Coordinates of C-alpha atoms in Angstrom, one line a residue:
Chain A
M1 CA -0.2 -7.6 -51.9
T2 CA 1.8 -10.5 -49.7
I3 CA 4.6 -9.9 -47.5
N4 CA 7.2 -11.6 -49.7
S5 CA 10.5 -9.7 -48.9
L6 CA 12.1 -8.3 -45.7
D7 CA 11.4 -4.8 -46.7
T8 CA 7.4 -5.7 -47.4
L9 CA 8.0 -7.2 -43.2
I10 CA 9.4 -3.6 -43.1
A11 CA 7.2 -0.6 -44.3
G12 CA 3.8 -2.7 -43.0
F13 CA 4.3 -2.8 -39.5
K14 CA 2.6 -1.5 -37.3
P15 CA 2.3 -0.1 -33.4
V16 CA 3.0 -3.2 -31.5
R17 CA 0.0 -4.3 -28.7
M18 CA 1.1 -4.7 -25.1
F19 CA -1.4 -7.1 -22.8
H20 CA -1.3 -7.8 -19.4
K21 CA -3.7 -10.7 -17.8
A22 CA -4.8 -11.8 -14.9
A23 CA -6.7 -15.7 -14.5
S24 CA -8.6 -16.2 -12.3
G25 CA -9.9 -19.0 -9.6
V26 CA -7.5 -21.9 -8.8
L27 CA -6.1 -23.6 -11.8
V28 CA -5.8 -27.0 -12.7
I29 CA -3.0 -28.6 -14.4
G30 CA -2.0 -29.3 -17.5
R31 CA -6.2 -27.4 -17.8
P32 CA -6.5 -25.1 -20.6
T33 CA -7.9 -21.8 -19.0
S34 CA -9.1 -18.7 -21.4
Y35 CA -8.8 -14.9 -20.8
W36 CA -10.9 -13.8 -22.5
A37 CA -12.9 -12.5 -19.2
T38 CA -10.3 -11.9 -17.6
P39 CA -9.4 -8.4 -16.1
G40 CA -6.2 -6.5 -17.8
I41 CA -4.9 -4.8 -20.6
P42 CA -7.5 -5.8 -22.7
G43 CA -10.6 -5.5 -20.5
P44 CA -12.5 -8.3 -19.9
G45 CA -14.9 -9.7 -22.4
V46 CA -18.2 -10.8 -22.4
Y47 CA -20.6 -14.2 -23.5
D48 CA -24.0 -14.4 -25.9
T49 CA -26.7 -16.2 -23.8
T50 CA -28.3 -18.0 -26.6
L51 CA -27.4 -21.6 -28.3
N52 CA -27.1 -20.1 -31.4
G53 CA -24.8 -17.9 -31.0
V54 CA -22.9 -15.6 -32.5
V55 CA -19.9 -15.6 -35.1
L56 CA -17.6 -12.4 -33.3
D57 CA -15.2 -9.6 -36.1
S58 CA -13.3 -6.9 -35.6
S59 CA -13.9 -5.4 -38.9
V60 CA -16.1 -2.4 -38.3
N61 CA -15.5 -1.7 -34.0
P62 CA -13.0 -4.1 -31.8
V63 CA -15.1 -7.2 -29.6
A64 CA -15.1 -6.1 -26.0
G65 CA -12.5 -9.1 -24.9
Q66 CA -10.8 -8.3 -27.2
M67 CA -6.5 -7.6 -27.8
P68 CA -6.0 -4.7 -29.9
F69 CA -6.4 -5.7 -33.4
D70 CA -5.2 -4.0 -36.8
N71 CA -7.7 -4.4 -39.6
P72 CA -5.9 -4.8 -42.8
T73 CA -7.3 -2.8 -45.8
G74 CA -7.5 -3.0 -49.8
I75 CA -5.8 -5.7 -51.0
L76 CA -2.6 -6.2 -47.7
E77 CA -3.0 -9.2 -45.6
A78 CA -2.3 -9.4 -41.5
R79 CA 1.1 -11.6 -40.3
L80 CA 1.1 -11.7 -36.8
S81 CA 5.1 -11.0 -36.8
R82 CA 6.4 -10.5 -33.2
F83 CA 4.5 -12.8 -29.8
V84 CA 6.3 -12.2 -26.7
A85 CA 5.0 -13.3 -23.3
A86 CA 5.8 -14.1 -19.9
G87 CA 4.3 -15.9 -16.4
N88 CA 4.6 -15.7 -13.0
Q89 CA 4.4 -19.7 -13.6
I90 CA 5.8 -22.2 -16.8
G91 CA 3.1 -23.1 -18.9
S92 CA 2.1 -22.6 -22.7
L93 CA 0.4 -19.6 -23.9
L94 CA -1.1 -19.7 -27.3
L95 CA -2.6 -16.4 -29.1
C96 CA -6.0 -17.3 -31.0
D97 CA -8.1 -16.0 -32.7
R98 CA -12.4 -16.2 -31.2
L99 CA -15.0 -17.1 -35.2
W100 CA -17.6 -17.4 -32.4
H101 CA -18.4 -18.6 -29.5
N102 CA -22.7 -19.0 -27.9
G103 CA -24.6 -19.9 -24.6
G104 CA -27.9 -21.1 -22.9
I105 CA -26.5 -24.3 -22.2
N106 CA -29.1 -26.1 -19.1
I107 CA -26.0 -27.1 -17.1
T108 CA -28.3 -28.8 -15.5
S109 CA -30.2 -31.2 -18.8
T110 CA -29.2 -34.0 -20.1
A111 CA -30.9 -34.0 -23.5
L112 CA -30.0 -32.9 -26.3
Q113 CA -29.6 -29.6 -27.0
A114 CA -29.6 -28.9 -30.3
I115 CA -27.2 -25.4 -31.7
S116 CA -27.5 -24.2 -35.2
S117 CA -24.5 -22.0 -35.4
P118 CA -24.2 -19.1 -38.0
T119 CA -21.8 -19.8 -40.7
W120 CA -18.0 -18.9 -39.5
P121 CA -16.5 -15.7 -40.6
S122 CA -13.8 -16.0 -43.4
R123 CA -10.9 -16.6 -41.1
D124 CA -10.3 -20.7 -41.3
E125 CA -6.7 -21.6 -42.2
L126 CA -7.4 -20.9 -45.4
G127 CA -9.5 -18.0 -45.0
G128 CA -12.4 -19.7 -46.0
T129 CA -15.6 -20.5 -44.1
T130 CA -15.0 -24.0 -44.2
G131 CA -13.4 -24.3 -40.9
V132 CA -9.6 -25.5 -41.6
G133 CA -8.1 -25.7 -38.2
V134 CA -11.1 -24.0 -36.3
N135 CA -11.8 -26.1 -32.6
V136 CA -14.0 -25.8 -30.7
A137 CA -14.4 -25.8 -27.0
I138 CA -15.8 -25.2 -23.9
G139 CA -15.7 -22.6 -21.4
V140 CA -16.7 -22.0 -18.1
S141 CA -18.1 -18.5 -17.5
A142 CA -19.8 -18.9 -14.4
L143 CA -17.5 -21.7 -11.7
T144 CA -19.7 -25.2 -12.0
G145 CA -20.7 -27.1 -9.5
A146 CA -19.6 -30.2 -7.9
G147 CA -21.3 -32.8 -11.2
I148 CA -17.9 -34.1 -13.6
P149 CA -20.2 -34.9 -16.9
S150 CA -18.8 -35.7 -20.4
I151 CA -19.2 -33.6 -22.8
T152 CA -20.6 -34.3 -25.7
L153 CA -20.1 -32.6 -29.5
G154 CA -22.2 -32.7 -33.0
Y155 CA -20.6 -31.3 -35.0
T156 CA -20.1 -31.0 -38.9
A157 CA -16.3 -31.4 -40.1
T158 CA -14.6 -28.4 -42.2
D159 CA -15.2 -31.7 -45.5
G160 CA -19.3 -31.1 -45.1
I161 CA -19.7 -34.0 -43.6
A162 CA -22.8 -33.7 -40.4
G163 CA -22.9 -36.0 -37.9
K164 CA -19.5 -36.3 -35.9
T165 CA -19.8 -36.2 -32.8
N166 CA -16.8 -36.4 -29.5
T167 CA -16.0 -35.9 -26.5
T168 CA -13.7 -33.3 -24.5
I169 CA -10.3 -34.3 -24.7
I170 CA -9.3 -33.7 -21.0
A171 CA -12.6 -34.0 -18.9
P172 CA -14.7 -32.1 -17.4
A173 CA -13.9 -32.1 -13.1
A174 CA -16.2 -30.4 -10.8
A175 CA -16.3 -26.9 -9.6
S176 CA -14.8 -25.5 -12.8
P177 CA -13.2 -21.7 -12.4
P178 CA -14.4 -19.3 -14.6
G179 CA -12.1 -19.5 -17.4
T180 CA -11.8 -23.3 -17.7
F181 CA -11.6 -24.2 -21.8
H182 CA -12.3 -27.5 -22.3
S183 CA -11.2 -28.4 -26.2
F184 CA -13.2 -31.0 -28.6
A185 CA -11.6 -33.8 -29.7
L186 CA -11.4 -34.7 -33.4
N187 CA -11.9 -37.5 -35.4
G188 CA -9.5 -39.4 -36.9
G189 CA -9.4 -37.8 -40.8
E190 CA -10.6 -34.0 -39.7
M191 CA -9.1 -31.1 -39.9
G192 CA -11.6 -28.7 -38.4
V193 CA -15.2 -27.6 -37.1
R194 CA -17.3 -25.9 -40.1
S195 CA -20.8 -26.1 -38.0
I196 CA -22.1 -27.5 -34.3
Q197 CA -25.9 -28.5 -34.1
S198 CA -25.5 -29.4 -30.7
I199 CA -23.8 -30.6 -27.2
Q200 CA -25.1 -33.4 -24.3
L201 CA -24.1 -33.3 -20.5
S202 CA -23.9 -37.3 -19.1
A203 CA -24.9 -35.5 -16.3
S204 CA -25.4 -32.8 -14.5
W205 CA -22.9 -30.2 -13.8
I206 CA -25.3 -28.6 -10.4
S207 CA -24.5 -25.1 -11.3
G208 CA -22.5 -22.7 -12.9
T209 CA -22.3 -21.0 -16.6
I210 CA -20.4 -22.8 -19.6
N211 CA -20.2 -21.9 -23.6
L212 CA -18.9 -23.1 -26.9
V213 CA -16.7 -21.1 -28.2
A214 CA -15.1 -21.3 -31.8
Y215 CA -11.2 -20.6 -31.7
R216 CA -8.3 -21.7 -34.5
V217 CA -4.9 -21.1 -32.6
L218 CA -2.3 -18.7 -34.6
A219 CA 0.6 -19.9 -32.1
S220 CA 2.0 -20.7 -29.1
L221 CA 4.5 -20.2 -26.9
A222 CA 6.4 -22.0 -24.1
L223 CA 6.9 -19.6 -20.9
P224 CA 10.0 -22.3 -19.1
N225 CA 11.0 -20.4 -16.7
V226 CA 9.1 -17.9 -14.4
G227 CA 9.3 -14.5 -15.3
A228 CA 11.7 -15.3 -18.2
A229 CA 10.1 -13.8 -21.4
V230 CA 10.0 -15.6 -24.4
S231 CA 9.7 -14.4 -28.4
I232 CA 8.7 -16.0 -31.4
D233 CA 9.5 -13.5 -34.5
P234 CA 8.9 -13.7 -38.8
I235 CA 11.3 -15.8 -39.2
T236 CA 10.3 -18.3 -35.7
G237 CA 7.1 -17.2 -35.7
G238 CA 6.6 -18.3 -39.4
L239 CA 4.2 -16.0 -40.4
P240 CA 1.0 -16.9 -39.7
R241 CA -2.1 -15.5 -41.7
M242 CA -4.8 -13.5 -39.5
Y243 CA -7.6 -12.4 -41.8
K244 CA -10.0 -9.2 -41.2
G245 CA -11.7 -9.4 -38.5
S246 CA -10.1 -11.4 -36.3
V247 CA -10.9 -11.1 -32.8
P248 CA -7.2 -12.3 -30.5
F249 CA -7.7 -13.6 -27.4
L250 CA -4.8 -16.3 -25.1
V251 CA -5.3 -19.7 -23.9
F252 CA -2.6 -20.5 -21.0
I253 CA -2.4 -24.2 -19.7
P254 CA -0.5 -24.2 -16.8
S255 CA 2.2 -26.0 -14.4
A256 CA 0.9 -25.3 -11.0
T257 CA -2.6 -23.8 -9.4
T258 CA -1.5 -20.2 -8.7
T259 CA -3.4 -17.8 -9.8
N260 CA -1.4 -17.1 -13.1
F261 CA -0.7 -13.1 -14.9
V262 CA 0.9 -13.0 -17.9
W263 CA 1.7 -10.4 -19.5
G264 CA 4.2 -8.8 -23.4
S265 CA 3.4 -7.8 -26.3
V266 CA 2.1 -9.1 -30.4
G267 CA 2.7 -6.9 -33.3
L268 CA 2.1 -7.4 -36.5
S269 CA 2.4 -6.5 -39.9
H270 CA 0.3 -5.4 -43.0
G271 CA 1.6 -6.0 -46.7
Chain B
M1 CA 8.4 6.7 -44.3
I2 CA 10.8 4.3 -43.6
S3 CA 10.2 0.8 -45.9
S4 CA 13.1 -0.8 -46.5
L5 CA 16.0 -2.3 -44.9
A6 CA 18.5 -0.4 -46.0
Q7 CA 16.3 2.8 -45.7
L8 CA 16.6 1.3 -41.8
R9 CA 19.7 0.7 -41.9
T10 CA 20.6 4.3 -43.8
G11 CA 18.8 6.1 -41.5
L12 CA 20.5 4.8 -38.0
Q13 CA 20.8 7.4 -35.2
P14 CA 24.2 7.0 -32.7
I15 CA 23.7 3.9 -30.4
Q16 CA 22.3 5.0 -26.6
N17 CA 23.9 3.2 -23.8
Y18 CA 21.5 2.9 -20.8
V19 CA 23.2 1.8 -17.2
K20 CA 20.4 1.7 -14.5
T21 CA 21.2 0.3 -10.4
F22 CA 19.1 -2.3 -9.8
R23 CA 16.5 -2.9 -7.0
T24 CA 14.3 -5.1 -6.1
V25 CA 11.4 -6.0 -8.9
G26 CA 8.6 -6.9 -5.7
V27 CA 6.4 -9.1 -7.5
T28 CA 6.8 -11.6 -10.4
G29 CA 3.9 -9.8 -12.3
N30 CA 4.8 -6.7 -11.2
F31 CA 6.1 -4.2 -13.4
M32 CA 9.1 -2.4 -12.3
S33 CA 10.2 1.3 -13.1
F34 CA 13.8 2.4 -14.2
W35 CA 12.5 6.1 -14.2
G36 CA 14.2 7.0 -10.5
L37 CA 16.9 5.2 -10.4
A38 CA 20.2 6.5 -10.6
G39 CA 22.5 5.4 -13.4
F40 CA 22.4 6.7 -16.6
P41 CA 20.7 8.7 -17.8
I42 CA 20.5 10.2 -14.9
A43 CA 17.1 9.8 -12.7
G44 CA 14.2 11.6 -13.3
N45 CA 12.1 13.7 -11.7
F46 CA 8.3 13.3 -10.8
D47 CA 5.3 16.6 -10.6
T48 CA 3.5 17.4 -7.6
T49 CA 0.2 18.4 -9.0
L50 CA -2.7 16.0 -9.2
N51 CA -3.7 17.6 -12.9
G52 CA 0.3 16.7 -14.1
V53 CA 2.3 17.6 -16.8
V54 CA 2.6 16.6 -20.3
L55 CA 6.2 15.2 -20.8
V56 CA 7.8 16.1 -24.1
A57 CA 11.4 15.9 -24.9
Q58 CA 14.2 16.0 -23.2
Q59 CA 13.7 14.9 -20.1
A60 CA 16.0 13.9 -17.8
G61 CA 15.9 10.6 -16.8
Q62 CA 14.5 10.1 -20.7
I63 CA 16.6 8.0 -23.3
P64 CA 18.3 10.6 -25.0
F65 CA 16.0 10.7 -28.2
F66 CA 16.1 13.6 -31.3
D67 CA 13.4 14.7 -34.0
P68 CA 14.2 13.9 -36.5
P69 CA 14.5 16.7 -40.0
M70 CA 10.3 17.4 -40.9
G71 CA 9.2 14.4 -43.7
Q72 CA 10.6 11.8 -41.7
E73 CA 9.3 9.1 -39.2
V74 CA 11.5 8.0 -35.9
R75 CA 11.8 3.7 -35.5
L76 CA 12.9 1.8 -33.1
A77 CA 15.5 0.0 -35.1
R78 CA 17.6 -2.1 -32.6
F79 CA 17.3 -2.3 -28.5
K80 CA 19.8 -4.8 -26.6
G81 CA 19.8 -6.0 -23.0
V82 CA 22.8 -8.2 -21.1
G83 CA 22.3 -9.6 -18.4
I84 CA 25.1 -9.7 -15.5
I85 CA 24.7 -11.2 -12.7
S86 CA 23.0 -14.5 -12.7
L87 CA 19.4 -13.4 -11.7
Q88 CA 15.8 -15.0 -13.9
G89 CA 14.8 -13.6 -16.8
G90 CA 12.3 -11.3 -17.7
M91 CA 11.3 -8.3 -19.8
A92 CA 12.2 -5.1 -21.1
I93 CA 9.5 -3.2 -21.8
L94 CA 10.5 0.5 -23.3
M95 CA 8.1 2.7 -22.9
D96 CA 7.1 6.5 -24.2
R97 CA 6.3 8.3 -20.9
I98 CA 4.0 10.7 -21.9
W99 CA 2.4 13.0 -18.3
H100 CA 2.7 11.9 -14.7
N101 CA 1.5 13.2 -11.6
G102 CA 1.9 14.1 -8.2
G103 CA 0.8 15.5 -5.0
I104 CA -1.3 12.0 -4.2
N105 CA -3.1 11.9 -1.0
I106 CA -0.8 8.8 0.3
T107 CA -3.3 8.6 3.4
S108 CA -7.7 9.5 1.8
T109 CA -10.2 7.2 0.3
G110 CA -11.6 9.8 -1.0
I111 CA -11.5 10.8 -4.7
Q112 CA -8.8 12.6 -5.3
S113 CA -10.2 14.7 -8.8
I114 CA -7.4 15.2 -11.4
V115 CA -7.5 17.3 -15.1
S116 CA -4.6 15.8 -16.7
P117 CA -3.9 18.4 -20.1
T118 CA -4.4 16.7 -23.6
W119 CA -1.8 13.9 -24.5
P120 CA 1.3 15.0 -26.8
A121 CA 0.5 13.5 -30.5
R122 CA 2.1 10.1 -29.3
D123 CA -0.5 7.8 -29.0
S124 CA -0.6 4.4 -31.3
E125 CA -2.1 5.9 -34.2
G126 CA 0.7 9.4 -33.2
S127 CA -2.7 10.7 -32.5
T128 CA -3.4 12.3 -29.1
A129 CA -6.8 10.5 -28.2
G130 CA -4.7 8.1 -25.9
R131 CA -5.2 4.1 -28.5
G132 CA -2.3 1.8 -27.0
V133 CA -2.0 5.0 -23.8
F134 CA -2.4 3.1 -20.6
I135 CA -1.7 4.4 -16.4
A136 CA 0.3 2.9 -14.2
A137 CA 1.5 4.5 -10.8
E138 CA 4.7 4.5 -10.5
V139 CA 6.0 4.3 -5.6
Q140 CA 8.2 7.0 -5.8
A141 CA 9.1 6.9 -2.3
A142 CA 8.1 3.6 -0.4
T143 CA 4.3 2.8 1.0
G144 CA 3.7 1.0 4.3
A145 CA 0.8 -0.3 2.4
V146 CA -0.8 -0.9 -0.2
S147 CA -5.1 -1.4 -1.8
A148 CA -6.8 -1.7 -4.5
A149 CA -7.3 1.4 -5.9
T150 CA -10.2 3.2 -8.7
L151 CA -8.9 4.8 -11.3
T152 CA -11.6 7.2 -13.7
Y153 CA -10.6 8.2 -16.9
T154 CA -12.1 8.7 -20.3
N155 CA -11.4 6.6 -23.2
S156 CA -9.2 6.2 -26.3
Q157 CA -13.6 6.8 -28.1
G158 CA -14.1 9.6 -26.1
V159 CA -15.9 8.0 -23.7
A160 CA -16.0 9.2 -19.8
G161 CA -16.7 7.4 -16.4
R162 CA -14.8 4.1 -17.2
T163 CA -13.5 2.4 -13.9
A164 CA -10.3 0.6 -13.7
D165 CA -8.0 -0.9 -10.6
F166 CA -5.0 -2.5 -11.0
V167 CA -4.1 -5.7 -13.2
V168 CA -2.7 -7.5 -10.4
P169 CA -2.2 -5.9 -7.0
A170 CA -0.5 -3.1 -6.6
V171 CA 3.3 -3.1 -4.5
G172 CA 4.7 -0.3 -2.7
N173 CA 8.4 -1.1 -3.3
V174 CA 10.1 1.8 -4.9
G175 CA 9.4 1.5 -9.2
A176 CA 6.9 -0.6 -9.0
F177 CA 4.8 0.3 -11.1
N178 CA 1.9 -0.8 -10.6
D179 CA -0.6 -0.8 -14.1
F180 CA -3.8 -0.3 -14.6
A181 CA -6.3 -3.0 -16.3
L182 CA -8.5 -1.4 -18.4
A183 CA -12.4 -1.2 -18.9
A184 CA -14.3 -3.3 -21.0
G185 CA -14.2 -3.4 -24.8
D186 CA -11.2 0.2 -24.2
E187 CA -8.6 0.3 -25.8
G188 CA -6.7 3.1 -24.3
V189 CA -6.8 6.1 -22.0
R190 CA -7.7 10.0 -23.7
S191 CA -7.7 11.3 -20.0
V192 CA -8.0 11.5 -16.6
Q193 CA -10.0 12.9 -14.2
S194 CA -9.6 10.3 -10.4
I195 CA -8.1 8.0 -8.8
Q196 CA -9.6 6.3 -5.0
L197 CA -7.3 4.1 -2.9
A198 CA -9.8 1.1 -1.3
S199 CA -7.3 2.0 2.1
S200 CA -4.6 4.3 3.3
W201 CA -1.3 3.6 2.0
V202 CA -0.1 4.7 4.9
S203 CA 3.5 6.5 3.6
G204 CA 5.3 7.2 0.6
T205 CA 4.7 8.9 -2.1
I206 CA 2.6 7.2 -5.3
N207 CA 2.5 9.2 -8.9
L208 CA 0.3 8.5 -12.3
V209 CA 1.8 7.6 -15.3
A210 CA 0.7 7.8 -18.5
Y211 CA 2.9 5.8 -21.3
R212 CA 2.5 3.5 -24.2
M213 CA 4.7 0.1 -24.5
I214 CA 7.5 1.2 -27.4
E215 CA 8.4 -3.1 -27.1
S216 CA 9.5 -5.5 -25.0
L217 CA 12.6 -7.6 -24.9
P218 CA 12.4 -11.1 -23.8
F219 CA 15.4 -12.4 -21.3
R220 CA 15.3 -15.1 -21.2
I221 CA 19.0 -16.4 -19.9
P222 CA 20.1 -13.9 -17.2
T223 CA 23.3 -13.5 -18.6
N224 CA 23.1 -13.7 -21.6
N225 CA 22.9 -10.7 -24.8
H226 CA 20.0 -10.2 -25.5
L227 CA 18.0 -8.1 -29.1
L228 CA 15.9 -7.1 -31.2
D229 CA 16.8 -5.6 -34.4
G230 CA 15.0 -3.8 -37.2
A231 CA 13.9 -7.1 -39.4
M232 CA 12.1 -8.3 -36.6
S233 CA 10.5 -5.2 -35.4
A234 CA 10.7 -1.8 -35.8
P235 CA 8.2 0.3 -34.4
R236 CA 7.4 3.8 -33.9
L237 CA 8.3 7.2 -31.7
Y238 CA 7.0 10.2 -32.4
N239 CA 8.2 14.4 -32.0
G240 CA 9.3 14.9 -28.9
S241 CA 8.8 10.9 -27.2
V242 CA 10.7 10.8 -23.4
P243 CA 11.6 6.7 -23.2
F244 CA 12.2 5.5 -20.1
L245 CA 12.5 1.5 -19.5
A246 CA 10.5 -0.5 -17.1
F247 CA 11.1 -4.0 -16.2
A248 CA 9.2 -7.6 -14.9
G249 CA 9.9 -10.1 -14.2
S250 CA 11.7 -11.6 -11.3
S251 CA 10.6 -11.5 -7.9
A252 CA 14.2 -10.5 -7.5
A253 CA 16.4 -6.8 -8.4
V254 CA 17.8 -6.6 -11.7
P255 CA 20.5 -4.6 -13.3
A256 CA 20.0 -3.1 -16.6
I257 CA 22.7 -2.8 -18.8
G258 CA 21.9 -2.3 -22.9
E259 CA 22.2 0.2 -25.9
I260 CA 19.0 1.6 -28.3
Q261 CA 19.1 2.8 -31.5
F262 CA 16.8 4.5 -33.4
S263 CA 16.6 5.0 -37.1
W264 CA 15.0 8.3 -39.2
G265 CA 13.6 8.3 -42.1

């Protein structure tokens, strides 16, 4: 089935899901921060502790930290029909699907740390496992130390060609607070990350905890005024598809160092 | 069941207008409730017992809501808001007020035990489990101070002993709707067992409220009309609903004027 008319859209509307989240630590202008592990509605998530990591899937049970997601049944598909948000500072809010994360990264080592990530769940842009539209970020789960490493990711792209490498789009900073979320760049012609083979820091980050996250951006909202809400709907949002097992979470790109709160709602339709 | 635009339109019920006087939100990021405000609808009442009472239509203070004929459901078909003063924007939130209590000792730091009754079947799935039901501490009379607080509850999966603090630091202005966070993995609150204030709030009155968000309406530009219709979202409301409005936005005072319309089908 597919949502191909206003009637099927209306027939498939699911309950609206509220969110109200608080960021932690002092933010850095232009540096993304993830609400995965912060308090609020929904409650905080946790991280894995192994280098190979774990795939995340809500098909059977919700994953702690995720936004509630009503899994479609049978041949039905789920589409994001509405995303409403406001915040106490200007910035950009991303609704993402969290496919995989890991832990156990030695934050003081400059050696190549080998990773053998499992096959992604079938939730890339095309509903496959090749990683189309899947990005990888390095997330901070515990305050880092004074080091300023460059971080190199070793990965296989969606075309199946291994041995690709790249660094974070924004350079890591000393004393990065929990929630800091640095995405890795892709190389020319690449459409996403299929799997991860390694991570390497150019210098010790001294202390703290970092984790890799594989994610796909579902929708974005510009929050242009403090407190003023904005929204996308079935027309303006393009009805992005959310696959069975989705683990939605939020990432914010701030414009100020103010402690940040976001609130709003997400609506789905099944059809 | 409403499964088409035609059915949504056919089942439209009379428009319910709302006009509420404004009050100061307090802090950007905090919610505020129009429940206790004069206007249309009239100001609502509060309970005075710790165990509280479940709420079923019609209640003073609610947006009028009428149950459909047996076999039909109710959907929110239209939600309109108008900003009449050139203030910052915000977000109007239509909520269903499921339960509220009173009798909280505002100066005590002890555990104040609560035995909340079974919720009416109005969680996000139309059951009593509490999925999508959250708790807030609503300020009925301005407090002298604020602090953190610990809410102890049973989650929608039936697991007891869950605890949470406020999502954002509480404020003590009249109408402040200080919502509690959820513990990790929880999707809602099934029942409330206690509240404990971290320090005395000195004076004033607060009440716990169990609520479910029906829908939110963005106010991007303060003086414009803002409209949500059934083609964008048509969330369901269950029999006996007690709809009321909350607002989240800038720290300036905000009025609330607008229309709400339900559809039966």
